[in-house]
Amino acid sequence: MQDMSEQEFLRSYDPGRYPRPSVTADIVVMTLYKGTLAVLMIKRGGHPEKGKWALPGGFLQAGEESAEQAAYRELREETGIAETRLRQLATFSDPCRDPRTHVISIAYTALVPEGQMPLFTAGDDAADAALFRIGLSDGILTLHRDGQTLAGGDLAFDHGAIITCAVQRLRGRASYEPDAFELLPDDQSFTIFQLKRVHEAIFQRPLDAGNFRKWFTRGYVKPGKAVATGAHSTQAGRPAALYKLIQD
Amino acid sequence: MQDMSEQEFLRSYDPGRYPRPSVTADIVVMTLYKGTLAVLMIKRGGHPEKGKWALPGGFLQAGEESAEQAAYRELREETGIAETRLRQLATFSDPCRDPRTHVISIAYTALVPEGQMPLFTAGDDAADAALFRIGLSDGILTLHRDGQTLAGGDLAFDHGAIITCAVQRLRGRASYEPDAFELLPDDQSFTIFQLKRVHEAIFQRPLDAGNFRKWFTRGYVKPGKAVATGAHSTQAGRPAALYKLIQD
DNA sequence: CAAATAGTGTCTTTAAGACAGTATAAC
DNA sequence: GTTATACTGTCTTAAAGACACTATTTG
């Protein structure tokens, strides 16, 4: 054994010697829906947790892809979303979180621009897909759609905890990273107040218009991360200057 | 198939239908060594990557334990460290990161108080264990011990990237979370300048004594997160007030 | 005494929040 | 006109950094 070369070792290596867990990539897809932060959930059509709402995601193809690649693939297959940026959130590995066997979930977040969420049903594992508005205060997560409110038992696996984690991360990042711009309908043409509404949805509290303008000007316009296009919006009220985000 | 109950489904579920990756928990154990931030590495005694330096860690026992439990277990088995707090860092899942098979690493960080790192060799997989001082600027990681400097090829797997990630996270957190206190020799009896030296090691730059004192007083003493014990240190120079951290 | 560490205070800049007030559009 | 949104400015407070200065110990 000790005298083997690395090549000999690898030829004789048996990856099945130890029991291995299954690994999934799950994605918390968030968008703005009617002015509030919402998450995409898929109603499970098969066992386990049949009939409960779950995050999009699926099993990683071992040896073929990374968890991030699996997340992109599952997102495309289950929701049609292809043009988005995934960020790794955290990994959930409690051996009892899935009743089938030990299933580890590597969770990602995705932000979809307001109004650009494709809401068709797809995938043989998905009977239904829907956006649920997110409420999170004092660590208590609530999900609702129309009159319906999801209780703890309506959510599959530990996906409620994953969503909570994702919203907290988004709130933490939005103050100092340009994540919120990904929720704008168009980050190449937006007004300061559109951006303010996005931040209000993320933090679930009203922001002062003048102070928000200062924050945006200081942090984005002055350092050249965003510039006024010269065009103006035409809506109710005085026309607003349109800005575009500069891609790095 | 469609008419099965969940119990029937679970009885018939075969977890071996799809290939699964192996999963390890690896731990970036950091401490202060001679005034600089250092990381605990173990020289691999067996294939693969034999002779290279690797992070402590090992395979998760599927179905038996979470990744965090595996990290605690491996840390205790390989280094004897039992009393520490692990924080999940990130998951590394490139299918080629390990030459054996697809091995996913769920990485954790641990902070060990200065002078309390047990440095005996242990474990049948570990031929040697050592502390390497960390240098990280402009995203370039350097590890050195005495005269020795580790080059990229001396590190096993992608453990260099994991360490880089851990140091960046520690630097990001140290300004607003009490992580640095875990590196003090004793968080129940320390001087402000001991804490300053810890922060200087983390950020690898000198800090202003007066300003640091203000930062500590504002952020910890005033809100009651740390209190003066009344005792004073006796060393070279004027005796310094000793503080203790209030455990939440 | 020098050297070393401990501790205070001052000045400036920057950021954020509360809030008043003016500007320009649709109706 | 009202309503709605756009935009500017003022005041206060807090935090951070540069830096000068004083205090108390050892040797």
XYZ file of C-alpha atoms in Angstrom, chain A residues 15-149:
135
model
C -15.298 5.399 -4.589
C -18.063 3.109 -3.378
C -16.299 1.970 -0.238
C -18.038 4.474 1.978
C -21.716 5.430 1.907
C -22.217 8.754 0.206
C -25.035 11.246 0.540
C -27.062 12.535 -2.361
C -26.449 16.170 -3.255
C -28.909 18.658 -4.687
C -28.576 22.239 -5.792
C -31.571 24.376 -4.818
C -32.159 27.929 -5.922
C -33.940 30.751 -4.124
C -35.211 32.765 -7.095
C -36.348 36.161 -5.916
C -38.028 38.915 -7.857
C -40.302 41.890 -7.314
C -43.991 41.095 -7.677
C -46.449 43.985 -7.341
C -43.901 45.942 -5.420
C -42.966 43.292 -2.892
C -40.166 40.786 -2.724
C -41.325 37.367 -3.872
C -39.848 33.903 -4.203
C -40.488 31.289 -6.874
C -41.812 28.017 -5.501
C -42.758 24.822 -7.247
C -45.501 22.527 -6.051
C -44.146 19.037 -5.763
C -45.939 16.614 -8.053
C -44.303 13.474 -6.715
C -43.118 11.940 -3.505
C -41.668 12.833 -1.149
C -43.371 15.949 0.234
C -45.957 15.556 -2.531
C -48.219 18.585 -2.779
C -45.932 20.794 -0.738
C -44.168 23.845 -2.117
C -40.447 23.563 -2.747
C -37.607 25.576 -4.181
C -36.567 24.783 -7.742
C -33.541 22.529 -7.822
C -32.475 18.966 -8.289
C -29.793 16.365 -7.997
C -26.241 17.058 -8.972
C -24.865 14.793 -11.673
C -21.845 13.448 -9.832
C -18.604 13.600 -11.782
C -20.199 15.678 -14.502
C -20.840 19.101 -13.048
C -20.215 21.401 -10.127
C -23.037 22.389 -7.812
C -23.170 25.790 -9.506
C -23.483 24.173 -12.913
C -26.203 21.902 -11.566
C -28.030 24.924 -10.191
C -27.898 26.677 -13.573
C -29.055 23.510 -15.322
C -31.936 22.848 -12.956
C -32.995 26.471 -13.072
C -33.118 26.368 -16.840
C -34.880 23.020 -16.965
C -37.484 23.794 -14.330
C -38.160 27.471 -14.938
C -36.631 28.446 -18.267
C -34.474 31.064 -16.574
C -31.099 31.097 -18.316
C -29.739 34.627 -18.047
C -29.134 35.186 -14.382
C -26.345 35.243 -11.894
C -26.235 32.666 -9.137
C -24.598 33.272 -5.802
C -23.824 30.472 -3.410
C -25.810 30.882 -0.226
C -25.068 27.999 2.158
C -25.170 24.239 2.401
C -27.793 22.355 4.394
C -26.771 18.897 5.413
C -28.854 17.629 8.302
C -29.156 13.866 7.693
C -32.911 14.000 8.388
C -33.815 16.983 6.241
C -35.112 14.681 3.486
C -37.110 11.547 4.340
C -35.648 9.501 1.479
C -32.020 9.376 2.456
C -29.273 11.770 3.408
C -29.693 14.598 0.906
C -27.397 17.574 1.115
C -28.623 20.805 -0.429
C -26.204 23.402 -1.742
C -28.360 26.516 -1.940
C -27.965 29.412 -4.372
C -29.762 32.691 -4.814
C -30.882 34.283 -8.078
C -32.421 37.704 -8.649
C -34.781 38.160 -11.588
C -35.732 41.634 -12.856
C -39.216 42.832 -11.987
C -41.727 41.605 -14.546
C -39.323 39.190 -16.218
C -40.152 36.060 -14.269
C -41.356 33.367 -16.686
C -44.272 31.668 -15.000
C -45.008 28.618 -17.052
C -45.124 25.180 -15.547
C -42.359 22.885 -16.663
C -40.522 19.735 -15.736
C -41.915 16.320 -15.013
C -41.305 16.829 -11.317
C -43.252 20.079 -11.126
C -47.029 20.212 -11.079
C -47.207 23.954 -10.522
C -45.033 27.049 -10.112
C -45.955 30.277 -8.370
C -44.560 33.410 -6.838
C -45.063 33.906 -3.131
C -44.622 37.275 -1.500
C -42.062 37.221 1.265
C -42.526 38.628 4.730
C -39.618 38.357 7.162
C -39.394 40.215 10.435
C -37.938 39.061 13.744
C -36.780 35.918 11.983
C -40.365 34.852 11.217
C -40.903 34.040 7.545
C -44.313 34.279 5.923
C -45.155 33.435 2.345
C -48.408 34.473 0.742
C -50.109 34.573 -2.630
C -53.523 36.131 -3.154
C -55.435 35.038 -0.089
C -53.257 31.980 0.516
C -50.652 31.941 3.254
